[in-house]
Amino acid sequence: MTAVDQQAFATGLAARRAGEPVVVPHVVGGRERFDGELITREDPSGPSVTVSGCHDAPAELVRLAVETSRAAQREWEQVPLLKRIEQVRRGIDHVEAAVEEWAQRVALEIGKPYGAARAEATEVLEILRHYTEYASRPGAFEDERSADPSGCANDSVLRPYGVFGVITPFNYPIVQAAGPTIAALLAGNGVVVKTSHHGPWSGHAVYEMCAAMDLPTGLVNVVHGADEPGKALVASDVDGISFTGSVSVGRAIMRTFTDGPYARPVIAEMGGKNPVIVTDTADLEQAADGIVFSAFDLSGQKCSALSRVLVTPGAHDRLVELVAERIRSVVVADPSAADAFAGPLATSEALERFERLVAGSREAGFTVHGGERPESDGYFVRPAVVSSVPADHELSTTEHFLPFLTISKADSFEEALHAANATPMGLTAGIYTGDLDEARAFLYRIEAGCVDVNVPGHATTGWWPGPQTFGGWKASGSTGTQTLGKWYWQQFARQQARKLPAELGHLLTY
């Protein structure tokens, strides 16, 4: 990223803001449709500006999208695996050409500064590259088997379910739609994407990517809207759901999908109440750096964000000082600003919740650093750090999805580890310590899917295709298999063991 890139980005944002908002269509069976009531999306950096819009898809359109995808999927599953992989790879050229334009969409709809907005596209690129490479490996779709004792020909292969619904969150409107869609397609499924109404223009980018793959018409359909289209997708006869969002909604979907004549798969990535433990032997400067980045990147609006610090007595006071010093230099600004670290909150509702939390913390007698609202029309707030909060207080145990961090004193490493695990969620967690026994105990006993030990700059965040996988334990994930890795896409298929007389063995092709 260069100064020239940043300037071009800022110029692009200004031009977009001065132009007409983009109203994206539903696309079903290759046809653009505008069924349903119009929903507009304001720019969270300047809510008087409308940047995009979509229509709230009615239930009958959602059902039509599923039916249309199912018809096209019957053709797609007959396409040989290597050909499927080749077609999905065609999306790479499209995404490479769209990186800067996608970054503008995300900045305008979600408020991400340039680096974070651009990462939406570059992460999709890495997902395309890694998932297609994983799917190309020998044995990716076929289990290694020994000869059948009866002399019959046999194999054991992965077969598609049919049609997957993909329900996406606002905070990563492109990546969280693209990853499941790519995986489902590689496994031979059709897809119906339901975007977030806070980022429909961004979410629509995934349909555009799929259009570049030359897939069967109607295999991938996209519908937009608020809550009702998502509910309609869950209530349809879709064969599986990929969901990213809150624990409460994810669990409700899972309950629905266990009803009926048989259970259907739900691949859910849900919330987190993510801790970092800091002990007396830690490098406190390093810990403070990692805490501030992981807590306040994307203004805390991501499931992997750090939201609670558990610190032993000898480190407590100095760590609070260091974190309080650092948040004063965090730049919260319009995404077009070259020095912006974080942008606005996504919605007016999030702003209201933040202000209530900060006011409630002060009224409860806790020490609050930051938390102010700058003079601005946008949904900007200063990060809030609240210390002297008991580790079991609801402020420290509830996921807020905001730039709101609690710091709690723990009498010992053991007490801190117990508090870290004392939550139904288990997404990310970290520790800063100079004691190898503490580091080892943390790695073996922490109940989280993604863990960091003494990582410079990242206490609980920083997961990327290739180097790290991403996913949660307990209520933070439904399958125990993480995204961004070689086993993720296989969840979109089910195993079938096949046996035939030897003379019919030539039918066992994949």
Short mmCIF file of C-alpha atoms in Angstrom, two decimals:
data_model
loop_
_atom_site.label_atom_id
_atom_site.label_comp_id
_atom_site.label_asym_id
_atom_site.label_seq_id
_atom_site.Cartn_x
_atom_site.Cartn_y
_atom_site.Cartn_z
CA MET A 1 0.00 0.00 0.00
CA THR A 2 1.50 3.31 -1.08
CA ALA A 3 0.57 6.97 -0.64
CA VAL A 4 -0.55 6.93 -4.27
CA ASP A 5 -2.89 3.99 -3.55
CA GLN A 6 -4.30 5.78 -0.51
CA GLN A 7 -4.87 8.98 -2.48
CA ALA A 8 -6.62 7.11 -5.29
CA PHE A 9 -8.77 5.39 -2.68
CA ALA A 10 -9.73 8.72 -1.06
CA THR A 11 -10.50 10.26 -4.44
CA GLY A 12 -12.67 7.28 -5.32
CA LEU A 13 -14.62 7.57 -2.08
CA ALA A 14 -15.28 11.26 -2.68
CA ALA A 15 -16.56 10.56 -6.18
CA ARG A 16 -18.81 7.76 -4.98
CA ARG A 17 -20.25 9.92 -2.23
CA ALA A 18 -21.04 12.65 -4.71
CA GLY A 19 -22.78 10.25 -7.09
CA GLU A 20 -26.03 8.34 -7.00
CA PRO A 21 -26.26 5.40 -4.58
CA VAL A 22 -25.93 1.94 -6.10
CA VAL A 23 -29.08 -0.15 -5.69
CA VAL A 24 -28.16 -3.79 -6.23
CA PRO A 25 -30.63 -6.30 -7.65
CA HIS A 26 -31.49 -9.77 -6.51
CA VAL A 27 -30.27 -12.22 -9.15
CA VAL A 28 -32.22 -15.46 -9.59
CA GLY A 29 -31.69 -17.70 -12.58
CA GLY A 30 -29.48 -15.06 -14.18
CA ARG A 31 -32.26 -12.46 -14.07
CA GLU A 32 -32.04 -9.20 -12.13
CA ARG A 33 -35.06 -8.56 -9.91
CA PHE A 34 -36.12 -5.79 -7.57
CA ASP A 35 -38.90 -7.49 -5.59
CA GLY A 36 -39.66 -6.17 -2.13
CA GLU A 37 -39.43 -2.90 -0.24
CA LEU A 38 -36.39 -0.71 -0.85
CA ILE A 39 -33.84 -0.58 2.00
CA THR A 40 -31.22 2.17 1.84
CA ARG A 41 -27.79 2.06 3.43
CA GLU A 42 -26.29 5.20 4.88
CA ASP A 43 -22.57 5.95 5.00
CA PRO A 44 -21.69 5.39 8.68
CA SER A 45 -19.00 8.06 8.35
CA GLY A 46 -21.65 10.58 7.24
CA PRO A 47 -25.17 9.20 7.67
CA SER A 48 -26.75 12.00 5.63
CA VAL A 49 -25.28 10.32 2.53
CA THR A 50 -26.96 7.22 1.11
CA VAL A 51 -24.33 5.01 -0.50
CA SER A 52 -26.26 1.91 -1.51
CA GLY A 53 -29.55 0.13 -1.39
CA CYS A 54 -31.29 -3.18 -1.92
CA HIS A 55 -34.78 -4.60 -1.81
CA ASP A 56 -36.09 -6.79 0.99
CA ALA A 57 -36.56 -10.12 -0.76
CA PRO A 58 -39.99 -11.66 -0.20
CA ALA A 59 -40.20 -15.29 0.93
CA GLU A 60 -41.48 -16.49 -2.43
CA LEU A 61 -38.41 -15.08 -4.18
CA VAL A 62 -36.13 -16.82 -1.68
CA ARG A 63 -37.90 -20.11 -2.34
CA LEU A 64 -37.58 -19.55 -6.09
CA ALA A 65 -33.84 -18.93 -5.65
CA VAL A 66 -33.47 -22.29 -3.89
CA GLU A 67 -35.51 -24.13 -6.54
CA THR A 68 -33.55 -22.51 -9.34
CA SER A 69 -30.23 -23.38 -7.73
CA ARG A 70 -31.36 -26.97 -7.20
CA ALA A 71 -32.16 -27.41 -10.89
CA ALA A 72 -28.76 -26.03 -11.93
CA GLN A 73 -26.95 -28.09 -9.28
CA ARG A 74 -27.99 -31.32 -10.97
CA GLU A 75 -25.91 -30.22 -13.95
CA TRP A 76 -23.03 -28.93 -11.82
CA GLU A 77 -22.55 -32.13 -9.82
CA GLN A 78 -22.04 -34.01 -13.10
CA VAL A 79 -19.11 -31.77 -14.01
CA PRO A 80 -15.83 -33.65 -13.37
CA LEU A 81 -13.97 -32.48 -10.30
CA LEU A 82 -10.96 -31.06 -12.12
CA LYS A 83 -13.26 -29.10 -14.42
CA ARG A 84 -15.15 -27.71 -11.40
CA ILE A 85 -11.88 -26.59 -9.85
CA GLU A 86 -10.81 -24.98 -13.13
CA GLN A 87 -14.04 -23.01 -13.37
CA VAL A 88 -13.88 -21.80 -9.77
CA ARG A 89 -10.29 -20.67 -10.36
CA ARG A 90 -11.58 -18.31 -13.05
CA GLY A 91 -12.74 -16.10 -10.24
CA ILE A 92 -9.13 -15.23 -9.42
CA ASP A 93 -8.65 -12.92 -12.40
CA HIS A 94 -11.93 -11.17 -11.65
CA VAL A 95 -11.02 -10.55 -8.01
CA GLU A 96 -7.51 -9.35 -8.86
CA ALA A 97 -9.04 -6.71 -11.13
CA ALA A 98 -11.67 -5.73 -8.55
CA VAL A 99 -9.49 -5.24 -5.44
CA GLU A 100 -9.51 -1.44 -5.37
CA GLU A 101 -13.16 -1.11 -6.33
CA TRP A 102 -14.21 -3.64 -3.70
CA ALA A 103 -12.23 -1.70 -1.09
CA GLN A 104 -14.30 1.39 -1.87
CA ARG A 105 -17.55 -0.51 -1.43
CA VAL A 106 -16.54 -1.82 1.97
CA ALA A 107 -15.25 1.57 3.13
CA LEU A 108 -18.47 3.32 2.17
CA GLU A 109 -20.89 0.74 3.55
CA ILE A 110 -19.01 -0.51 6.62
CA GLY A 111 -16.56 2.33 7.35
CA LYS A 112 -13.31 0.38 7.04
CA PRO A 113 -10.08 2.30 6.42
CA TYR A 114 -8.10 1.46 3.30
CA GLY A 115 -5.92 -1.36 4.62
CA ALA A 116 -8.80 -3.25 6.20
CA ALA A 117 -11.13 -2.60 3.28
CA ARG A 118 -8.57 -3.80 0.76
CA ALA A 119 -8.02 -6.94 2.83
CA GLU A 120 -11.58 -8.00 1.99
CA ALA A 121 -10.53 -8.58 -1.61
CA THR A 122 -7.06 -9.92 -0.93
CA GLU A 123 -8.40 -12.48 1.53
CA VAL A 124 -10.91 -13.68 -1.08
CA LEU A 125 -7.99 -14.09 -3.47
CA GLU A 126 -6.14 -16.23 -0.95
CA ILE A 127 -9.24 -18.30 -0.25
CA LEU A 128 -9.68 -18.97 -3.98
CA ARG A 129 -6.04 -19.97 -4.33
CA HIS A 130 -5.88 -22.15 -1.24
CA TYR A 131 -9.24 -23.90 -1.50
CA THR A 132 -8.73 -24.81 -5.15
CA GLU A 133 -5.24 -26.06 -4.35
CA TYR A 134 -6.52 -28.15 -1.44
CA ALA A 135 -9.31 -29.58 -3.61
CA SER A 136 -6.76 -30.52 -6.30
CA ARG A 137 -4.69 -32.71 -4.01
CA PRO A 138 -4.84 -36.49 -4.49
CA GLY A 139 -7.43 -37.99 -2.19
CA ALA A 140 -9.16 -34.67 -1.47
CA PHE A 141 -12.53 -36.14 -2.47
CA GLU A 142 -11.79 -39.87 -2.22
CA ASP A 143 -10.89 -41.98 0.78
CA GLU A 144 -8.01 -44.42 0.32
CA ARG A 145 -9.43 -47.94 0.49
CA SER A 146 -8.08 -51.50 0.36
CA ALA A 147 -9.37 -54.14 -2.05
CA ASP A 148 -12.84 -55.50 -1.26
CA PRO A 149 -12.61 -59.13 0.01
CA SER A 150 -15.53 -60.11 -2.22
CA GLY A 151 -13.70 -58.99 -5.34
CA CYS A 152 -16.11 -56.14 -6.00
CA ALA A 153 -14.96 -52.74 -7.12
CA ASN A 154 -15.37 -50.12 -4.40
CA ASP A 155 -14.63 -46.58 -3.40
CA SER A 156 -15.62 -44.02 -0.76
CA VAL A 157 -16.11 -40.49 -2.04
CA LEU A 158 -17.46 -37.10 -1.04
CA ARG A 159 -20.73 -36.12 -2.73
CA PRO A 160 -22.53 -32.75 -2.61
CA TYR A 161 -25.58 -32.17 -0.42
CA GLY A 162 -27.44 -30.12 -3.03
CA VAL A 163 -28.03 -26.42 -2.28
CA PHE A 164 -26.43 -24.42 0.53
CA GLY A 165 -27.76 -21.14 1.86
CA VAL A 166 -25.08 -18.62 2.87
CA ILE A 167 -26.16 -15.98 5.42
CA THR A 168 -23.55 -13.28 5.93
CA PRO A 169 -22.73 -10.62 8.58
CA PHE A 170 -22.12 -6.90 8.05
CA ASN A 171 -18.55 -6.72 9.30
CA TYR A 172 -16.93 -8.84 6.57
CA PRO A 173 -19.60 -8.59 3.87
CA ILE A 174 -17.44 -9.94 1.03
CA VAL A 175 -15.16 -12.47 2.72
CA GLN A 176 -17.86 -14.15 4.78
CA ALA A 177 -20.00 -14.60 1.69
CA ALA A 178 -17.16 -15.63 -0.60
CA GLY A 179 -15.51 -18.30 1.57
CA PRO A 180 -18.55 -20.56 2.03
CA THR A 181 -19.66 -19.99 -1.57
CA ILE A 182 -16.29 -21.08 -2.97
CA ALA A 183 -16.22 -24.13 -0.70
CA ALA A 184 -19.77 -25.15 -1.55
CA LEU A 185 -19.12 -24.84 -5.30
CA LEU A 186 -15.96 -26.94 -5.15
CA ALA A 187 -17.94 -29.66 -3.38
CA GLY A 188 -20.51 -29.63 -6.16
CA ASN A 189 -23.34 -27.68 -4.55
CA GLY A 190 -25.55 -24.82 -5.64
CA VAL A 191 -25.62 -21.67 -3.51
CA VAL A 192 -28.12 -19.02 -2.46
CA VAL A 193 -26.38 -16.04 -0.84
CA LYS A 194 -28.33 -13.75 1.46
CA THR A 195 -26.28 -10.59 2.03
CA SER A 196 -26.33 -8.19 4.97
CA HIS A 197 -28.58 -5.17 4.36
CA HIS A 198 -25.81 -3.08 5.94
CA GLY A 199 -23.47 -4.08 3.09
CA PRO A 200 -25.52 -5.24 0.09
CA TRP A 201 -23.28 -3.66 -2.53
CA SER A 202 -20.27 -5.34 -0.95
CA GLY A 203 -22.04 -8.68 -0.63
CA HIS A 204 -23.19 -8.49 -4.23
CA ALA A 205 -19.54 -8.59 -5.25
CA VAL A 206 -19.57 -12.33 -4.56
CA TYR A 207 -22.26 -12.89 -7.16
CA GLU A 208 -20.16 -10.90 -9.63
CA MET A 209 -17.17 -13.10 -8.82
CA CYS A 210 -19.23 -16.24 -9.45
CA ALA A 211 -20.55 -14.82 -12.73
CA ALA A 212 -16.93 -14.73 -13.93
CA MET A 213 -16.61 -18.50 -13.33
CA ASP A 214 -18.94 -19.45 -16.20
CA LEU A 215 -21.12 -21.59 -13.95
CA PRO A 216 -24.47 -23.09 -14.98
CA THR A 217 -27.14 -20.37 -15.05
CA GLY A 218 -28.94 -20.22 -11.72
CA LEU A 219 -26.37 -22.26 -9.79
CA VAL A 220 -25.50 -19.25 -7.63
CA ASN A 221 -28.31 -16.83 -6.78
CA VAL A 222 -28.21 -13.79 -4.52
CA VAL A 223 -31.01 -12.22 -2.51
CA HIS A 224 -30.78 -9.14 -0.35
CA GLY A 225 -32.64 -7.71 2.60
CA ALA A 226 -32.91 -7.51 6.37
CA ASP A 227 -33.96 -10.35 8.67
CA GLU A 228 -36.97 -11.78 6.86
CA PRO A 229 -35.14 -13.14 3.75
CA GLY A 230 -32.70 -14.92 6.04
CA LYS A 231 -35.56 -16.47 7.98
CA ALA A 232 -37.18 -17.52 4.71
CA LEU A 233 -33.94 -19.17 3.58
CA VAL A 234 -33.72 -21.11 6.85
CA ALA A 235 -37.38 -22.12 6.52
CA SER A 236 -36.93 -23.31 2.91
CA ASP A 237 -35.97 -26.82 1.82
CA VAL A 238 -32.34 -25.79 1.37
CA ASP A 239 -29.97 -28.73 2.05
CA GLY A 240 -27.58 -26.91 4.36
CA ILE A 241 -26.77 -23.49 5.79
CA SER A 242 -23.53 -21.61 6.28
CA PHE A 243 -24.11 -18.88 8.86
CA THR A 244 -21.82 -16.25 10.33
CA GLY A 245 -23.26 -14.16 13.13
CA SER A 246 -24.42 -14.21 16.72
CA VAL A 247 -24.58 -17.27 18.96
CA SER A 248 -28.30 -16.82 19.60
CA VAL A 249 -29.24 -16.75 15.90
CA GLY A 250 -26.83 -19.56 15.02
CA ARG A 251 -28.26 -21.81 17.72
CA ALA A 252 -31.80 -21.05 16.58
CA ILE A 253 -30.86 -22.11 13.04
CA MET A 254 -29.32 -25.32 14.35
CA ARG A 255 -32.49 -26.15 16.28
CA THR A 256 -34.56 -25.60 13.15
CA PHE A 257 -32.26 -27.82 11.11
CA THR A 258 -32.59 -30.74 13.51
CA ASP A 259 -36.36 -30.74 13.02
CA GLY A 260 -38.08 -32.44 10.12
CA PRO A 261 -37.53 -35.92 8.71
CA TYR A 262 -33.73 -35.68 9.12
CA ALA A 263 -31.07 -33.27 10.37
CA ARG A 264 -29.38 -30.98 7.87
CA PRO A 265 -25.89 -29.49 8.23
CA VAL A 266 -25.34 -26.05 9.73
CA ILE A 267 -21.81 -24.71 9.35
CA ALA A 268 -21.88 -21.82 11.80
CA GLU A 269 -19.17 -19.41 12.88
CA MET A 270 -20.54 -17.44 15.79
CA GLY A 271 -19.51 -14.96 18.44
CA GLY A 272 -16.69 -14.77 20.92
CA LYS A 273 -15.92 -13.24 24.29
CA ASN A 274 -12.20 -13.30 23.71
CA PRO A 275 -9.70 -12.99 26.57
CA VAL A 276 -6.03 -12.30 26.89
CA ILE A 277 -4.13 -13.26 30.04
CA VAL A 278 -1.22 -11.06 31.08
CA THR A 279 1.00 -12.31 33.90
CA ASP A 280 3.64 -10.66 36.05
CA THR A 281 6.48 -11.99 33.90
CA ALA A 282 5.10 -10.58 30.62
CA ASP A 283 6.67 -7.92 28.44
CA LEU A 284 4.05 -5.32 29.25
CA GLU A 285 4.92 -2.98 26.39
CA GLN A 286 4.42 -5.84 23.92
CA ALA A 287 1.22 -6.87 25.68
CA ALA A 288 -0.21 -3.35 25.54
CA ASP A 289 0.51 -3.10 21.80
CA GLY A 290 -1.21 -6.42 21.11
CA ILE A 291 -4.17 -5.57 23.33
CA VAL A 292 -4.91 -2.23 21.68
CA PHE A 293 -4.68 -3.58 18.14
CA SER A 294 -6.77 -6.67 18.77
CA ALA A 295 -9.42 -4.83 20.78
CA PHE A 296 -9.93 -1.81 18.54
CA ASP A 297 -9.18 -2.83 14.96
CA LEU A 298 -12.46 -2.46 13.02
CA SER A 299 -13.70 -0.61 16.12
CA GLY A 300 -14.09 -3.93 17.92
CA GLN A 301 -16.77 -5.05 15.46
CA LYS A 302 -15.46 -8.51 14.74
CA CYS A 303 -15.97 -11.84 16.44
CA SER A 304 -12.23 -12.38 16.96
CA ALA A 305 -11.71 -9.02 18.69
CA LEU A 306 -10.20 -8.97 22.16
CA SER A 307 -12.75 -7.76 24.68
CA ARG A 308 -11.40 -8.68 28.11
CA VAL A 309 -8.00 -8.65 29.78
CA LEU A 310 -7.24 -10.86 32.78
CA VAL A 311 -4.07 -9.64 34.48
CA THR A 312 -2.20 -10.80 37.58
CA PRO A 313 -1.59 -8.29 40.43
CA GLY A 314 2.06 -7.45 39.81
CA ALA A 315 1.36 -6.39 36.22
CA HIS A 316 -2.10 -4.86 36.66
CA ASP A 317 -1.49 -1.19 37.40
CA ARG A 318 1.29 -0.69 34.86
CA LEU A 319 -0.63 -2.51 32.15
CA VAL A 320 -3.68 -0.29 32.69
CA GLU A 321 -1.43 2.77 32.35
CA LEU A 322 0.15 1.50 29.14
CA VAL A 323 -3.16 0.60 27.50
CA ALA A 324 -4.70 3.94 28.53
CA GLU A 325 -1.71 5.78 27.02
CA ARG A 326 -2.00 3.91 23.74
CA ILE A 327 -5.70 4.45 23.19
CA ARG A 328 -5.14 8.19 23.31
CA SER A 329 -3.11 7.89 20.11
CA VAL A 330 -5.55 5.62 18.25
CA VAL A 331 -6.78 7.53 15.20
CA VAL A 332 -10.51 7.08 14.65
CA ALA A 333 -11.40 8.81 11.40
CA ASP A 334 -13.10 8.72 8.03
CA PRO A 335 -11.78 5.81 5.95
CA SER A 336 -10.34 8.29 3.46
CA ALA A 337 -7.89 9.62 6.07
CA ALA A 338 -4.39 8.26 5.51
CA ASP A 339 -3.75 7.84 9.25
CA ALA A 340 -7.09 6.24 10.12
CA PHE A 341 -6.67 3.16 12.29
CA ALA A 342 -10.39 2.60 12.84
CA GLY A 343 -13.50 4.00 11.24
CA PRO A 344 -17.01 4.54 12.59
CA LEU A 345 -19.37 2.10 14.17
CA ALA A 346 -21.59 0.49 11.57
CA THR A 347 -25.00 1.68 12.76
CA SER A 348 -26.77 4.22 14.92
CA GLU A 349 -27.98 1.32 17.08
CA ALA A 350 -24.36 0.31 17.79
CA LEU A 351 -23.57 3.91 18.71
CA GLU A 352 -26.46 4.01 21.18
CA ARG A 353 -25.38 0.72 22.78
CA PHE A 354 -21.81 1.98 23.13
CA GLU A 355 -22.91 5.17 24.85
CA ARG A 356 -25.13 3.20 27.25
CA LEU A 357 -22.26 0.84 28.12
CA VAL A 358 -19.83 3.65 28.83
CA ALA A 359 -22.36 5.60 30.91
CA GLY A 360 -23.32 2.45 32.82
CA SER A 361 -19.67 1.69 33.55
CA ARG A 362 -19.13 5.14 35.03
CA GLU A 363 -22.34 4.92 37.07
CA ALA A 364 -21.18 1.56 38.45
CA GLY A 365 -17.99 3.21 39.74
CA PHE A 366 -15.54 1.57 37.37
CA THR A 367 -12.58 3.47 35.94
CA VAL A 368 -13.22 4.46 32.32
CA HIS A 369 -10.49 5.58 29.93
CA GLY A 370 -11.67 7.01 26.62
CA GLY A 371 -15.21 6.35 25.44
CA GLU A 372 -15.90 9.88 24.23
CA ARG A 373 -17.77 10.75 21.07
CA PRO A 374 -15.83 13.15 18.79
CA GLU A 375 -17.54 16.11 17.14
CA SER A 376 -18.82 14.46 13.97
CA ASP A 377 -22.00 13.58 12.14
CA GLY A 378 -20.74 10.01 11.75
CA TYR A 379 -20.94 7.10 14.15
CA PHE A 380 -17.44 7.73 15.52
CA VAL A 381 -16.40 6.96 19.10
CA ARG A 382 -13.16 6.84 21.01
CA PRO A 383 -12.22 3.32 22.22
CA ALA A 384 -13.24 2.65 25.82
CA VAL A 385 -11.11 0.79 28.36
CA VAL A 386 -12.82 -0.01 31.66
CA SER A 387 -10.66 -1.21 34.53
CA SER A 388 -11.39 -2.46 38.07
CA VAL A 389 -14.16 -4.67 36.64
CA PRO A 390 -14.57 -8.08 38.31
CA ALA A 391 -13.85 -10.93 35.90
CA ASP A 392 -17.33 -12.39 36.40
CA HIS A 393 -19.20 -9.09 35.94
CA GLU A 394 -21.59 -9.00 32.97
CA LEU A 395 -19.50 -6.26 31.36
CA SER A 396 -16.65 -8.78 31.22
CA THR A 397 -18.67 -11.81 30.15
CA THR A 398 -21.14 -10.43 27.56
CA GLU A 399 -20.16 -10.01 23.92
CA HIS A 400 -20.70 -6.34 23.01
CA PHE A 401 -19.22 -6.21 19.48
CA LEU A 402 -17.96 -2.70 20.16
CA PRO A 403 -14.66 -0.91 20.91
CA PHE A 404 -15.18 -1.68 24.59
CA LEU A 405 -12.50 -3.46 26.63
CA THR A 406 -12.55 -4.54 30.27
CA ILE A 407 -9.46 -5.14 32.39
CA SER A 408 -9.88 -7.41 35.41
CA LYS A 409 -7.40 -8.36 38.11
CA ALA A 410 -6.85 -12.08 38.70
CA ASP A 411 -4.99 -13.28 41.79
CA SER A 412 -2.96 -15.83 39.84
CA PHE A 413 -2.40 -17.38 36.43
CA GLU A 414 -4.65 -20.27 37.47
CA GLU A 415 -7.46 -17.91 38.40
CA ALA A 416 -7.05 -16.01 35.12
CA LEU A 417 -7.16 -19.23 33.10
CA HIS A 418 -10.28 -20.36 34.93
CA ALA A 419 -11.97 -17.01 34.21
CA ALA A 420 -10.90 -17.15 30.56
CA ASN A 421 -12.65 -20.50 30.15
CA ALA A 422 -15.72 -19.56 32.21
CA THR A 423 -17.85 -18.62 29.21
CA PRO A 424 -19.97 -20.63 26.76
CA MET A 425 -17.94 -19.17 23.88
CA GLY A 426 -14.46 -20.15 22.77
CA LEU A 427 -13.29 -18.38 19.64
CA THR A 428 -9.93 -16.63 20.17
CA ALA A 429 -7.65 -16.20 23.18
CA GLY A 430 -4.14 -15.06 23.98
CA ILE A 431 -1.52 -14.81 26.67
CA TYR A 432 1.54 -12.67 27.36
CA THR A 433 3.95 -14.31 29.80
CA GLY A 434 7.63 -14.87 30.36
CA ASP A 435 6.99 -18.17 32.12
CA LEU A 436 7.26 -21.21 29.84
CA ASP A 437 5.20 -23.37 32.20
CA GLU A 438 2.36 -20.83 32.02
CA ALA A 439 2.61 -20.70 28.22
CA ARG A 440 2.54 -24.50 28.01
CA ALA A 441 -0.41 -24.78 30.39
CA PHE A 442 -2.30 -22.13 28.43
CA LEU A 443 -1.84 -23.98 25.13
CA TYR A 444 -3.13 -27.24 26.58
CA ARG A 445 -5.95 -25.92 28.74
CA ILE A 446 -7.44 -22.85 27.05
CA GLU A 447 -10.85 -23.57 25.53
CA ALA A 448 -10.66 -21.65 22.26
CA GLY A 449 -10.21 -22.49 18.61
CA CYS A 450 -7.56 -19.83 17.85
CA VAL A 451 -4.82 -19.05 20.36
CA ASP A 452 -1.83 -16.71 20.52
CA VAL A 453 1.17 -16.82 22.86
CA ASN A 454 3.34 -13.68 23.08
CA VAL A 455 2.48 -12.62 19.52
CA PRO A 456 3.75 -9.10 18.80
CA GLY A 457 0.93 -6.80 17.71
CA HIS A 458 -1.88 -9.33 17.95
CA ALA A 459 -3.33 -10.54 21.23
CA THR A 460 -6.25 -12.50 19.72
CA THR A 461 -6.52 -11.56 16.04
CA GLY A 462 -4.62 -11.95 12.77
CA TRP A 463 -5.89 -15.15 11.12
CA TRP A 464 -5.33 -15.61 7.38
CA PRO A 465 -5.69 -18.28 4.66
CA GLY A 466 -2.58 -20.43 4.48
CA PRO A 467 -0.72 -19.47 7.69
CA GLN A 468 -3.64 -19.92 10.09
CA THR A 469 -7.12 -21.43 10.10
CA PHE A 470 -10.00 -19.74 11.91
CA GLY A 471 -12.89 -21.09 13.95
CA GLY A 472 -14.34 -21.51 17.39
CA TRP A 473 -14.96 -24.10 20.07
CA LYS A 474 -18.03 -24.47 22.27
CA ALA A 475 -20.78 -22.00 21.30
CA SER A 476 -18.49 -20.14 18.91
CA GLY A 477 -18.65 -22.82 16.21
CA SER A 478 -20.91 -25.68 15.23
CA THR A 479 -18.57 -28.20 13.59
CA GLY A 480 -15.11 -28.17 15.17
CA THR A 481 -13.57 -27.72 11.70
CA GLN A 482 -12.23 -24.30 10.86
CA THR A 483 -12.46 -22.05 7.85
CA LEU A 484 -9.34 -21.05 5.84
CA GLY A 485 -8.00 -24.60 6.05
CA LYS A 486 -7.84 -27.77 4.00
CA TRP A 487 -10.71 -29.49 5.86
CA TYR A 488 -13.23 -26.66 5.72
CA TRP A 489 -14.65 -27.12 2.22
CA GLN A 490 -15.13 -30.86 2.84
CA GLN A 491 -17.96 -30.02 5.26
CA PHE A 492 -20.05 -29.05 2.24
CA ALA A 493 -20.05 -32.68 1.06
CA ARG A 494 -21.13 -36.01 2.55
CA GLN A 495 -19.40 -39.33 2.24
CA GLN A 496 -20.76 -42.17 0.13
CA ALA A 497 -19.32 -45.69 0.02
CA ARG A 498 -19.96 -47.42 -3.33
CA LYS A 499 -19.57 -51.09 -4.31
CA LEU A 500 -20.14 -52.75 -7.67
CA PRO A 501 -19.27 -56.02 -9.40
CA ALA A 502 -15.73 -55.82 -10.75
CA GLU A 503 -16.92 -55.69 -14.35
CA LEU A 504 -18.83 -52.48 -13.58
CA GLY A 505 -15.90 -50.82 -11.85
CA HIS A 506 -15.52 -48.36 -14.74
CA LEU A 507 -18.66 -46.61 -13.45
CA LEU A 508 -16.79 -45.49 -10.32
CA THR A 509 -15.49 -42.24 -11.77
CA TYR A 510 -15.39 -38.94 -9.96
#
